[in-house]
Amino acid sequence: MYQIRPEDKACIEEFRKTPIGHHSPNLQRILNLFRGEPMAGKFALICTRPHREWTLAVLSGTRGERIRMTEEVFHSLEEAEWYVFKQRWAKYTGEHLSD
Amino acid sequence: MKQIMGYSDKISVRPGEAIRFMVSCEKASSYKARLVRIIHGDTNPEGPGYKEQAVKSEFDGTYKGRKQAIFAGSCAVIPSHPAFDKLSSFSVQAMVWPTTPEKGRQTILSHCDAKSGAGFIFGLDESGGLALALSDGTGKTEEVRAGKPMLSREWYFVAASYNAVSGEVCLYQKPMVPYAKVDTSARVEGTVTIKPRNENGAPVVIAAHPVRMSDGRERTSAHYNGKIDRPILASRVLSRLEMEQLRSGGPPASLHAALVGLWDFSKEITTERIIDVSPNRHHGETLNLPARAMTGWNWTGEEMCWKHKPEQYGAIHFHDDDLYDAGWDTDFTFTVPAGLRSGLYAAHVATEDDEDFIPFVVKPERGKATSKLVFVVPTASYMAYANEHMATDATLAELLTGRLATLQATDVFLHEHREYGYSCYDTHADGSGVCYSSRLRPILTMRPKYQSWLGGKGSSLWQMNADTHITDWLEALKFDYDCITDEDLHFEGYEAIAPYRVFMTSTHHEYWSKQMWDALDAFKKAGGRLIYAGANAWYWRIAYHQTKPGVIEVRRAEGGIRAWAAEPGEYYHSFTGEYGGLWRRQGLAPQKMAGTGFSAQGFDLSSYYRRTKDSFDSRASFIFEGVGKDELIGNFGLIGGGAAGLEVDRADRLLGTPPNALVLASSENHTPVYMVVLEEILINAPGLCGGESDLVRADLVFYETPSGGAVFATSSIAWAGSLSHNNYDNNVSRITANVVKRFLDERPF
């Protein structure tokens, strides 16, 4: 599994600017790590108002077992991506990114 | 949470024919129903918005709401018979390949009363070991257990005998493959005091046992996951040697009198029948379509086709989540009136806080086409994706889309209600692939307004709702069109499309039976014109069941992008005996049908096409009328922001693209989430992503056929998502309209 390196911090700003779309190889490698997490405990979005509102949820990874809705609500997909990126960055590096 | 949902008994009807609708309400005591013509199911505010046309019908009105449940899980049932009731001493045996021995109690073979439990249940206990439970019907049960759990996905000989005189029970659990230091074999002798009451009028049930529900209906319970091969029931205590003699081949004459039933699942594999080859002929039927044509305990690996060595395909793979027909009671019926315009319709049913659309196609009266263009609604592909669970079950979902998996209320409901059944992209709870998919259940992913996690950023549409981008465009530009479905193409063949000049595909017409393929091939050979308005079509070969309506089979054999892999030796369809898998692996790559075929996929953003030198060829000038020579094509759209995206196809002479084909434009600048399809990869090496590989592209292709027809291929699932841009005034719409107009013109190419 890829281990995030100190020099990968340069990818944070790149992600913040373009969370969905073309990425540098370094950022893509980090995203492959983040987005390839197992299903139990994995973040997902639940659309709560079509095209307008999405609520962060945590997948159970077990068939039939409830998906947990969080209180985090977003009004753009980019906003949601940045929030989850920060959570995952902290999980893998211990570093908490500010907004 | 979904509050209302339903399904219909048919998916395609013509004037004069009746279609039944079955509806379930979670809580509401009433709901309203009405008929709508579906025009545009996309609710994206960036596009034209949701559009439907209300049509007065005989079923418009208010109905009583009620909850209708689904009971998933397959089994085989042999109707009750005095021979089963007369059992006193008995023996039961089978070869089994359990896939979830740890799951809890699972029945291999039972003869017990649904209400009292009287009789016996032969199966796995909570620990996963063999057990025989005997019950006298007064609430008393005694059980003898092997005491050792079986290993998953290993063949076992399992047997039990009961001596009614002595009360002696013998159990045998013998693995076919022994392992050092892991001994799962058991031979247990015990004595019971109970007198099991087999005089209970019950059927013999394999892979489950009957229970009575609170509503008085009989259902089945303790469904077994895994394969069962050659189950046998005998009316006396058989010796271990006699059991061994029955394990293969024809039963010796000396044991005929003792046999009650010997069910040979290698007989009549294409059907739901199970055949008792004992002299008693106690035949039965499977319920909820467990998988047949499965390798048996004696499969040697030397023969891959079940038709050639059926005796090695005596296993049926049962699943506790198999589902064929939800079996709901009918709420209302609609007889299609004469003159109802052909198209995509739905019964819209709504409670105060939720709604559902039950879609179906109205086709023209037989032999009376009302247009020269037919839009073929890919119902087989809709069924292959029916109720898919990848966003909640498959780790790769977020990697494929390059963004967080976005779920709808529907997806959450399907995650929690597994009894609604699976798609051919899912695995069963035991990890085996789902090879059958039925439409006789609510297919909640086949709905207008439904957004799919797989449908690209923006509108996020996939399959049926994405195809409404095409119906909307046809309506907006006032092109007449008829609709038919894959089922019409399959069952009626060329006749279903012979009256038309133009055959227009959907955005993702992926699943084709041989009959469908042959019909379209005949259409092209007769001078018909094909507009391939999507990508990744003619990919998987499917089979329709030969007698049961509304169910397809897919075997994910050998190559291709597969959500699961068929087991070795299980590549041939059970419904027909035809070889399954990719059409490309059967010598019929999509390039042979439409000049292009699946080349790469990615599900984040879409891109654009750039014109090539071929686009300035005079043969193609009609296509580019009104399009500037330097214009990028489709650098806009509702599906991923461009016309080239999601799944994309390319021309390839070596795979069958005709030598006269013009590659008019190619897409470029795809993101690194796009990757080359697996069937192109022989030796895996870096350089397979968008921006790296030349195979990550969509080719816009045109060519003439020898009989005066022509083919135009857009090669992108996202193409249709760009049609409505700028109020339908854009180069994707213009190119498509130029092609439709010229293709409708009878002048030969």
PDB file of N, CA and C in Angstrom, chain A residues 19-23 28 31-39 42-48 50-52 54 56-57 59-67 77-78 80-81 84 88, chain B residues 42-45 321 390-395 397-399 401-409 411-412 415-416 418 422 427-429 451 457-459 604-605 669-673:
ATOM      1  N   PRO A  19     -10.980  18.795  -7.408  1.00  0.00           N
ATOM      2  CA  PRO A  19     -11.186  17.499  -6.749  1.00  0.00           C
ATOM      3  C   PRO A  19     -11.633  16.392  -7.705  1.00  0.00           C
ATOM      4  N   ILE A  20     -12.289  16.770  -8.802  1.00  0.00           N
ATOM      5  CA  ILE A  20     -12.792  15.774  -9.758  1.00  0.00           C
ATOM      6  C   ILE A  20     -12.234  16.134 -11.124  1.00  0.00           C
ATOM      7  N   GLY A  21     -11.511  15.197 -11.755  1.00  0.00           N
ATOM      8  CA  GLY A  21     -10.996  15.472 -13.091  1.00  0.00           C
ATOM      9  C   GLY A  21      -9.534  15.115 -13.246  1.00  0.00           C
ATOM     10  N   HIS A  22      -8.837  15.895 -14.067  1.00  0.00           N
ATOM     11  CA  HIS A  22      -7.427  15.610 -14.361  1.00  0.00           C
ATOM     12  C   HIS A  22      -6.549  15.856 -13.135  1.00  0.00           C
ATOM     13  N   HIS A  23      -5.690  14.898 -12.831  1.00  0.00           N
ATOM     14  CA  HIS A  23      -4.782  15.034 -11.698  1.00  0.00           C
ATOM     15  C   HIS A  23      -3.375  14.625 -12.086  1.00  0.00           C
ATOM     16  N   GLN A  28      -2.948  11.475  -8.131  1.00  0.00           N
ATOM     17  CA  GLN A  28      -3.769  10.305  -8.490  1.00  0.00           C
ATOM     18  C   GLN A  28      -3.409   9.111  -7.609  1.00  0.00           C
ATOM     19  N   LEU A  31      -5.073   9.533  -4.341  1.00  0.00           N
ATOM     20  CA  LEU A  31      -6.518   9.322  -4.469  1.00  0.00           C
ATOM     21  C   LEU A  31      -6.846   7.845  -4.641  1.00  0.00           C
ATOM     22  N   ASN A  32      -5.965   7.121  -5.324  1.00  0.00           N
ATOM     23  CA  ASN A  32      -6.200   5.679  -5.458  1.00  0.00           C
ATOM     24  C   ASN A  32      -6.190   5.008  -4.083  1.00  0.00           C
ATOM     25  N   LEU A  33      -5.317   5.498  -3.215  1.00  0.00           N
ATOM     26  CA  LEU A  33      -5.267   4.978  -1.835  1.00  0.00           C
ATOM     27  C   LEU A  33      -6.554   5.338  -1.104  1.00  0.00           C
ATOM     28  N   PHE A  34      -6.926   6.595  -1.163  1.00  0.00           N
ATOM     29  CA  PHE A  34      -8.104   7.077  -0.431  1.00  0.00           C
ATOM     30  C   PHE A  34      -9.395   6.416  -0.950  1.00  0.00           C
ATOM     31  N   ARG A  35      -9.525   6.409  -2.263  1.00  0.00           N
ATOM     32  CA  ARG A  35     -10.801   5.981  -2.864  1.00  0.00           C
ATOM     33  C   ARG A  35     -10.920   4.460  -2.930  1.00  0.00           C
ATOM     34  N   GLY A  36      -9.811   3.787  -2.681  1.00  0.00           N
ATOM     35  CA  GLY A  36      -9.837   2.320  -2.719  1.00  0.00           C
ATOM     36  C   GLY A  36     -10.054   1.696  -1.352  1.00  0.00           C
ATOM     37  N   GLU A  37     -10.465   2.485  -0.405  1.00  0.00           N
ATOM     38  CA  GLU A  37     -10.685   1.945   0.944  1.00  0.00           C
ATOM     39  C   GLU A  37     -11.765   0.871   0.921  1.00  0.00           C
ATOM     40  N   PRO A  38     -11.694  -0.081   1.865  1.00  0.00           N
ATOM     41  CA  PRO A  38     -12.754  -1.095   1.932  1.00  0.00           C
ATOM     42  C   PRO A  38     -14.096  -0.468   2.275  1.00  0.00           C
ATOM     43  N   MET A  39     -15.164  -1.197   2.016  1.00  0.00           N
ATOM     44  CA  MET A  39     -16.510  -0.620   2.111  1.00  0.00           C
ATOM     45  C   MET A  39     -16.950  -0.351   3.549  1.00  0.00           C
ATOM     46  N   LYS A  42     -16.586   3.224   4.891  1.00  0.00           N
ATOM     47  CA  LYS A  42     -16.210   4.127   3.787  1.00  0.00           C
ATOM     48  C   LYS A  42     -17.234   5.248   3.641  1.00  0.00           C
ATOM     49  N   PHE A  43     -16.739   6.426   3.339  1.00  0.00           N
ATOM     50  CA  PHE A  43     -17.633   7.568   3.103  1.00  0.00           C
ATOM     51  C   PHE A  43     -18.347   7.422   1.759  1.00  0.00           C
ATOM     52  N   ALA A  44     -19.569   7.885   1.722  1.00  0.00           N
ATOM     53  CA  ALA A  44     -20.329   8.004   0.469  1.00  0.00           C
ATOM     54  C   ALA A  44     -21.271   9.183   0.645  1.00  0.00           C
ATOM     55  N   LEU A  45     -21.912   9.586  -0.437  1.00  0.00           N
ATOM     56  CA  LEU A  45     -22.901  10.664  -0.349  1.00  0.00           C
ATOM     57  C   LEU A  45     -24.288  10.102  -0.599  1.00  0.00           C
ATOM     58  N   ILE A  46     -25.242  10.643   0.114  1.00  0.00           N
ATOM     59  CA  ILE A  46     -26.638  10.333  -0.189  1.00  0.00           C
ATOM     60  C   ILE A  46     -27.289  11.625  -0.675  1.00  0.00           C
ATOM     61  N   CYS A  47     -27.852  11.562  -1.858  1.00  0.00           N
ATOM     62  CA  CYS A  47     -28.485  12.746  -2.437  1.00  0.00           C
ATOM     63  C   CYS A  47     -29.787  13.015  -1.682  1.00  0.00           C
ATOM     64  N   THR A  48     -29.865  14.140  -1.013  1.00  0.00           N
ATOM     65  CA  THR A  48     -31.063  14.440  -0.224  1.00  0.00           C
ATOM     66  C   THR A  48     -31.976  15.460  -0.920  1.00  0.00           C
ATOM     67  N   PRO A  50     -32.296  16.458  -5.148  1.00  0.00           N
ATOM     68  CA  PRO A  50     -31.651  16.209  -6.440  1.00  0.00           C
ATOM     69  C   PRO A  50     -30.890  17.433  -6.968  1.00  0.00           C
ATOM     70  N   HIS A  51     -29.629  17.210  -7.269  1.00  0.00           N
ATOM     71  CA  HIS A  51     -28.746  18.231  -7.861  1.00  0.00           C
ATOM     72  C   HIS A  51     -28.473  19.423  -6.939  1.00  0.00           C
ATOM     73  N   ARG A  52     -28.918  19.349  -5.673  1.00  0.00           N
ATOM     74  CA  ARG A  52     -28.749  20.523  -4.803  1.00  0.00           C
ATOM     75  C   ARG A  52     -28.129  20.207  -3.457  1.00  0.00           C
ATOM     76  N   TRP A  54     -26.423  17.107  -0.757  1.00  0.00           N
ATOM     77  CA  TRP A  54     -25.927  15.762  -0.511  1.00  0.00           C
ATOM     78  C   TRP A  54     -25.506  15.654   0.958  1.00  0.00           C
ATOM     79  N   LEU A  56     -23.412  13.472   3.839  1.00  0.00           N
ATOM     80  CA  LEU A  56     -22.336  12.493   3.984  1.00  0.00           C
ATOM     81  C   LEU A  56     -22.857  11.289   4.753  1.00  0.00           C
ATOM     82  N   ALA A  57     -22.495  10.115   4.263  1.00  0.00           N
ATOM     83  CA  ALA A  57     -22.927   8.874   4.906  1.00  0.00           C
ATOM     84  C   ALA A  57     -21.729   7.953   5.060  1.00  0.00           C
ATOM     85  N   LEU A  59     -20.772   3.963   4.881  1.00  0.00           N
ATOM     86  CA  LEU A  59     -21.278   2.661   4.437  1.00  0.00           C
ATOM     87  C   LEU A  59     -20.999   1.599   5.488  1.00  0.00           C
ATOM     88  N   SER A  60     -21.897   0.628   5.563  1.00  0.00           N
ATOM     89  CA  SER A  60     -21.728  -0.435   6.561  1.00  0.00           C
ATOM     90  C   SER A  60     -20.806  -1.539   6.060  1.00  0.00           C
ATOM     91  N   GLY A  61     -20.776  -1.716   4.736  1.00  0.00           N
ATOM     92  CA  GLY A  61     -19.973  -2.813   4.197  1.00  0.00           C
ATOM     93  C   GLY A  61     -20.602  -4.179   4.409  1.00  0.00           C
ATOM     94  N   THR A  62     -21.746  -4.207   5.056  1.00  0.00           N
ATOM     95  CA  THR A  62     -22.441  -5.471   5.296  1.00  0.00           C
ATOM     96  C   THR A  62     -23.821  -5.395   4.661  1.00  0.00           C
ATOM     97  N   ARG A  63     -24.150  -6.408   3.891  1.00  0.00           N
ATOM     98  CA  ARG A  63     -25.425  -6.412   3.168  1.00  0.00           C
ATOM     99  C   ARG A  63     -26.590  -6.278   4.129  1.00  0.00           C
ATOM    100  N   GLY A  64     -27.465  -5.360   3.833  1.00  0.00           N
ATOM    101  CA  GLY A  64     -28.664  -5.199   4.640  1.00  0.00           C
ATOM    102  C   GLY A  64     -28.470  -4.346   5.873  1.00  0.00           C
ATOM    103  N   GLU A  65     -27.235  -4.121   6.260  1.00  0.00           N
ATOM    104  CA  GLU A  65     -26.997  -3.346   7.489  1.00  0.00           C
ATOM    105  C   GLU A  65     -27.042  -1.862   7.168  1.00  0.00           C
ATOM    106  N   ARG A  66     -27.702  -1.106   8.016  1.00  0.00           N
ATOM    107  CA  ARG A  66     -28.001   0.292   7.706  1.00  0.00           C
ATOM    108  C   ARG A  66     -26.781   1.141   7.357  1.00  0.00           C
ATOM    109  N   ILE A  67     -26.974   2.035   6.419  1.00  0.00           N
ATOM    110  CA  ILE A  67     -25.966   3.033   6.068  1.00  0.00           C
ATOM    111  C   ILE A  67     -26.174   4.201   7.029  1.00  0.00           C
ATOM    112  N   LEU A  77     -20.718  19.008  -4.963  1.00  0.00           N
ATOM    113  CA  LEU A  77     -19.929  17.770  -4.877  1.00  0.00           C
ATOM    114  C   LEU A  77     -18.478  18.096  -4.525  1.00  0.00           C
ATOM    115  N   GLU A  78     -17.990  19.244  -5.010  1.00  0.00           N
ATOM    116  CA  GLU A  78     -16.607  19.634  -4.743  1.00  0.00           C
ATOM    117  C   GLU A  78     -16.387  19.871  -3.252  1.00  0.00           C
ATOM    118  N   ALA A  80     -18.013  18.495  -0.851  1.00  0.00           N
ATOM    119  CA  ALA A  80     -18.011  17.191  -0.196  1.00  0.00           C
ATOM    120  C   ALA A  80     -16.682  16.484  -0.383  1.00  0.00           C
ATOM    121  N   GLU A  81     -16.137  16.572  -1.590  1.00  0.00           N
ATOM    122  CA  GLU A  81     -14.846  15.925  -1.872  1.00  0.00           C
ATOM    123  C   GLU A  81     -13.747  16.496  -0.977  1.00  0.00           C
ATOM    124  N   VAL A  84     -14.099  15.232   2.664  1.00  0.00           N
ATOM    125  CA  VAL A  84     -13.675  13.832   2.835  1.00  0.00           C
ATOM    126  C   VAL A  84     -12.161  13.704   2.655  1.00  0.00           C
ATOM    127  N   ARG A  88      -9.586  11.962   5.303  1.00  0.00           N
ATOM    128  CA  ARG A  88      -8.703  10.857   4.928  1.00  0.00           C
ATOM    129  C   ARG A  88      -7.228  11.253   5.076  1.00  0.00           C
TER     130      ARG A  88
ATOM    131  N   ASP B  42     -34.533  13.297 -17.021  1.00  0.00           N
ATOM    132  CA  ASP B  42     -33.386  13.939 -16.364  1.00  0.00           C
ATOM    133  C   ASP B  42     -33.857  15.205 -15.634  1.00  0.00           C
ATOM    134  N   THR B  43     -33.650  15.233 -14.324  1.00  0.00           N
ATOM    135  CA  THR B  43     -34.112  16.379 -13.521  1.00  0.00           C
ATOM    136  C   THR B  43     -33.048  17.473 -13.391  1.00  0.00           C
ATOM    137  N   ASN B  44     -31.909  17.293 -14.042  1.00  0.00           N
ATOM    138  CA  ASN B  44     -30.802  18.246 -13.921  1.00  0.00           C
ATOM    139  C   ASN B  44     -31.246  19.658 -14.330  1.00  0.00           C
ATOM    140  N   PRO B  45     -31.127  20.651 -13.434  1.00  0.00           N
ATOM    141  CA  PRO B  45     -31.540  22.017 -13.805  1.00  0.00           C
ATOM    142  C   PRO B  45     -30.668  22.627 -14.910  1.00  0.00           C
ATOM    143  N   ASP B 321     -30.637 -15.848  -1.813  1.00  0.00           N
ATOM    144  CA  ASP B 321     -31.114 -14.564  -2.337  1.00  0.00           C
ATOM    145  C   ASP B 321     -31.488 -14.655  -3.816  1.00  0.00           C
ATOM    146  N   MET B 390     -23.481  -2.112  -6.769  1.00  0.00           N
ATOM    147  CA  MET B 390     -22.025  -1.899  -6.756  1.00  0.00           C
ATOM    148  C   MET B 390     -21.598  -0.753  -5.842  1.00  0.00           C
ATOM    149  N   ALA B 391     -22.401   0.293  -5.763  1.00  0.00           N
ATOM    150  CA  ALA B 391     -21.978   1.458  -4.966  1.00  0.00           C
ATOM    151  C   ALA B 391     -21.949   1.154  -3.474  1.00  0.00           C
ATOM    152  N   THR B 392     -22.680   0.140  -3.042  1.00  0.00           N
ATOM    153  CA  THR B 392     -22.648  -0.211  -1.612  1.00  0.00           C
ATOM    154  C   THR B 392     -21.879  -1.504  -1.357  1.00  0.00           C
ATOM    155  N   ASP B 393     -21.616  -2.271  -2.415  1.00  0.00           N
ATOM    156  CA  ASP B 393     -20.964  -3.578  -2.217  1.00  0.00           C
ATOM    157  C   ASP B 393     -19.546  -3.662  -2.764  1.00  0.00           C
ATOM    158  N   ALA B 394     -19.221  -2.840  -3.766  1.00  0.00           N
ATOM    159  CA  ALA B 394     -17.957  -3.050  -4.495  1.00  0.00           C
ATOM    160  C   ALA B 394     -16.955  -1.946  -4.167  1.00  0.00           C
ATOM    161  N   THR B 395     -15.815  -2.361  -3.660  1.00  0.00           N
ATOM    162  CA  THR B 395     -14.769  -1.413  -3.259  1.00  0.00           C
ATOM    163  C   THR B 395     -14.378  -0.472  -4.384  1.00  0.00           C
ATOM    164  N   ALA B 397     -16.058   1.079  -6.609  1.00  0.00           N
ATOM    165  CA  ALA B 397     -17.005   2.074  -7.136  1.00  0.00           C
ATOM    166  C   ALA B 397     -16.399   3.477  -7.151  1.00  0.00           C
ATOM    167  N   GLU B 398     -15.809   3.891  -6.043  1.00  0.00           N
ATOM    168  CA  GLU B 398     -15.279   5.255  -5.965  1.00  0.00           C
ATOM    169  C   GLU B 398     -14.050   5.424  -6.866  1.00  0.00           C
ATOM    170  N   LEU B 399     -13.303   4.344  -7.074  1.00  0.00           N
ATOM    171  CA  LEU B 399     -12.147   4.416  -7.970  1.00  0.00           C
ATOM    172  C   LEU B 399     -12.599   4.575  -9.424  1.00  0.00           C
ATOM    173  N   THR B 401     -15.300   5.977 -10.520  1.00  0.00           N
ATOM    174  CA  THR B 401     -15.951   7.253 -10.806  1.00  0.00           C
ATOM    175  C   THR B 401     -15.065   8.452 -10.491  1.00  0.00           C
ATOM    176  N   GLY B 402     -13.962   8.210  -9.787  1.00  0.00           N
ATOM    177  CA  GLY B 402     -13.081   9.321  -9.447  1.00  0.00           C
ATOM    178  C   GLY B 402     -13.762  10.351  -8.575  1.00  0.00           C
ATOM    179  N   ARG B 403     -14.712   9.942  -7.813  1.00  0.00           N
ATOM    180  CA  ARG B 403     -15.405  10.829  -6.872  1.00  0.00           C
ATOM    181  C   ARG B 403     -16.201   9.959  -5.908  1.00  0.00           C
ATOM    182  N   LEU B 404     -16.709  10.582  -4.861  1.00  0.00           N
ATOM    183  CA  LEU B 404     -17.478   9.835  -3.872  1.00  0.00           C
ATOM    184  C   LEU B 404     -18.684   9.172  -4.528  1.00  0.00           C
ATOM    185  N   ALA B 405     -18.936   7.942  -4.114  1.00  0.00           N
ATOM    186  CA  ALA B 405     -20.135   7.271  -4.615  1.00  0.00           C
ATOM    187  C   ALA B 405     -21.355   8.052  -4.124  1.00  0.00           C
ATOM    188  N   THR B 406     -22.219   8.402  -5.056  1.00  0.00           N
ATOM    189  CA  THR B 406     -23.403   9.188  -4.704  1.00  0.00           C
ATOM    190  C   THR B 406     -24.632   8.301  -4.809  1.00  0.00           C
ATOM    191  N   LEU B 407     -25.272   8.095  -3.657  1.00  0.00           N
ATOM    192  CA  LEU B 407     -26.416   7.183  -3.592  1.00  0.00           C
ATOM    193  C   LEU B 407     -27.715   7.964  -3.603  1.00  0.00           C
ATOM    194  N   GLN B 408     -28.733   7.341  -4.177  1.00  0.00           N
ATOM    195  CA  GLN B 408     -30.091   7.857  -4.113  1.00  0.00           C
ATOM    196  C   GLN B 408     -30.845   7.082  -3.030  1.00  0.00           C
ATOM    197  N   ALA B 409     -32.014   7.586  -2.670  1.00  0.00           N
ATOM    198  CA  ALA B 409     -32.853   6.871  -1.691  1.00  0.00           C
ATOM    199  C   ALA B 409     -33.111   5.444  -2.159  1.00  0.00           C
ATOM    200  N   ASP B 411     -31.066   3.529  -3.842  1.00  0.00           N
ATOM    201  CA  ASP B 411     -29.891   2.688  -3.569  1.00  0.00           C
ATOM    202  C   ASP B 411     -29.855   2.275  -2.102  1.00  0.00           C
ATOM    203  N   VAL B 412     -30.227   3.215  -1.240  1.00  0.00           N
ATOM    204  CA  VAL B 412     -30.236   2.903   0.203  1.00  0.00           C
ATOM    205  C   VAL B 412     -31.295   1.827   0.473  1.00  0.00           C
ATOM    206  N   HIS B 415     -30.036  -1.493  -0.732  1.00  0.00           N
ATOM    207  CA  HIS B 415     -28.992  -2.005   0.158  1.00  0.00           C
ATOM    208  C   HIS B 415     -29.626  -2.705   1.366  1.00  0.00           C
ATOM    209  N   GLU B 416     -30.689  -2.094   1.856  1.00  0.00           N
ATOM    210  CA  GLU B 416     -31.313  -2.642   3.075  1.00  0.00           C
ATOM    211  C   GLU B 416     -32.310  -3.751   2.768  1.00  0.00           C
ATOM    212  N   ARG B 418     -32.456  -6.610   0.519  1.00  0.00           N
ATOM    213  CA  ARG B 418     -31.781  -7.482  -0.439  1.00  0.00           C
ATOM    214  C   ARG B 418     -32.733  -8.452  -1.133  1.00  0.00           C
ATOM    215  N   TYR B 422     -30.906  -9.205  -7.287  1.00  0.00           N
ATOM    216  CA  TYR B 422     -29.635  -8.654  -7.743  1.00  0.00           C
ATOM    217  C   TYR B 422     -29.582  -8.461  -9.250  1.00  0.00           C
ATOM    218  N   THR B 427     -22.774 -10.011  -6.820  1.00  0.00           N
ATOM    219  CA  THR B 427     -22.561 -11.394  -6.404  1.00  0.00           C
ATOM    220  C   THR B 427     -23.648 -11.737  -5.387  1.00  0.00           C
ATOM    221  N   HIS B 428     -23.933 -13.000  -5.307  1.00  0.00           N
ATOM    222  CA  HIS B 428     -24.842 -13.470  -4.261  1.00  0.00           C
ATOM    223  C   HIS B 428     -24.152 -13.319  -2.908  1.00  0.00           C
ATOM    224  N   ALA B 429     -24.934 -13.508  -1.853  1.00  0.00           N
ATOM    225  CA  ALA B 429     -24.360 -13.387  -0.504  1.00  0.00           C
ATOM    226  C   ALA B 429     -23.206 -14.366  -0.299  1.00  0.00           C
ATOM    227  N   GLN B 451     -31.018   8.765 -10.655  1.00  0.00           N
ATOM    228  CA  GLN B 451     -29.627   9.080 -10.968  1.00  0.00           C
ATOM    229  C   GLN B 451     -28.761   7.905 -10.538  1.00  0.00           C
ATOM    230  N   LYS B 457     -20.275  12.818 -13.812  1.00  0.00           N
ATOM    231  CA  LYS B 457     -20.619  14.033 -13.067  1.00  0.00           C
ATOM    232  C   LYS B 457     -21.618  14.845 -13.896  1.00  0.00           C
ATOM    233  N   GLY B 458     -22.572  15.453 -13.222  1.00  0.00           N
ATOM    234  CA  GLY B 458     -23.598  16.211 -13.920  1.00  0.00           C
ATOM    235  C   GLY B 458     -24.933  15.541 -13.699  1.00  0.00           C
ATOM    236  N   SER B 459     -25.554  15.125 -14.792  1.00  0.00           N
ATOM    237  CA  SER B 459     -26.864  14.479 -14.649  1.00  0.00           C
ATOM    238  C   SER B 459     -26.763  13.113 -13.991  1.00  0.00           C
ATOM    239  N   ASP B 604     -15.849   9.656 -14.532  1.00  0.00           N
ATOM    240  CA  ASP B 604     -15.849  10.967 -13.873  1.00  0.00           C
ATOM    241  C   ASP B 604     -16.299  12.052 -14.853  1.00  0.00           C
ATOM    242  N   LEU B 605     -15.361  12.461 -15.725  1.00  0.00           N
ATOM    243  CA  LEU B 605     -15.688  13.529 -16.667  1.00  0.00           C
ATOM    244  C   LEU B 605     -15.644  13.002 -18.091  1.00  0.00           C
ATOM    245  N   ASN B 669      -7.937  13.716 -24.545  1.00  0.00           N
ATOM    246  CA  ASN B 669      -7.880  14.443 -23.274  1.00  0.00           C
ATOM    247  C   ASN B 669      -8.768  13.831 -22.188  1.00  0.00           C
ATOM    248  N   HIS B 670      -8.861  12.508 -22.176  1.00  0.00           N
ATOM    249  CA  HIS B 670      -9.613  11.852 -21.107  1.00  0.00           C
ATOM    250  C   HIS B 670      -8.775  11.813 -19.823  1.00  0.00           C
ATOM    251  N   THR B 671      -9.466  11.762 -18.690  1.00  0.00           N
ATOM    252  CA  THR B 671      -8.770  11.800 -17.402  1.00  0.00           C
ATOM    253  C   THR B 671      -8.091  10.453 -17.124  1.00  0.00           C
ATOM    254  N   PRO B 672      -7.180  10.428 -16.145  1.00  0.00           N
ATOM    255  CA  PRO B 672      -6.509   9.162 -15.824  1.00  0.00           C
ATOM    256  C   PRO B 672      -7.426   8.122 -15.178  1.00  0.00           C
ATOM    257  N   VAL B 673      -8.655   8.513 -14.868  1.00  0.00           N
ATOM    258  CA  VAL B 673      -9.614   7.510 -14.364  1.00  0.00           C
ATOM    259  C   VAL B 673     -10.012   6.558 -15.495  1.00  0.00           C
TER     260      VAL B 673
END
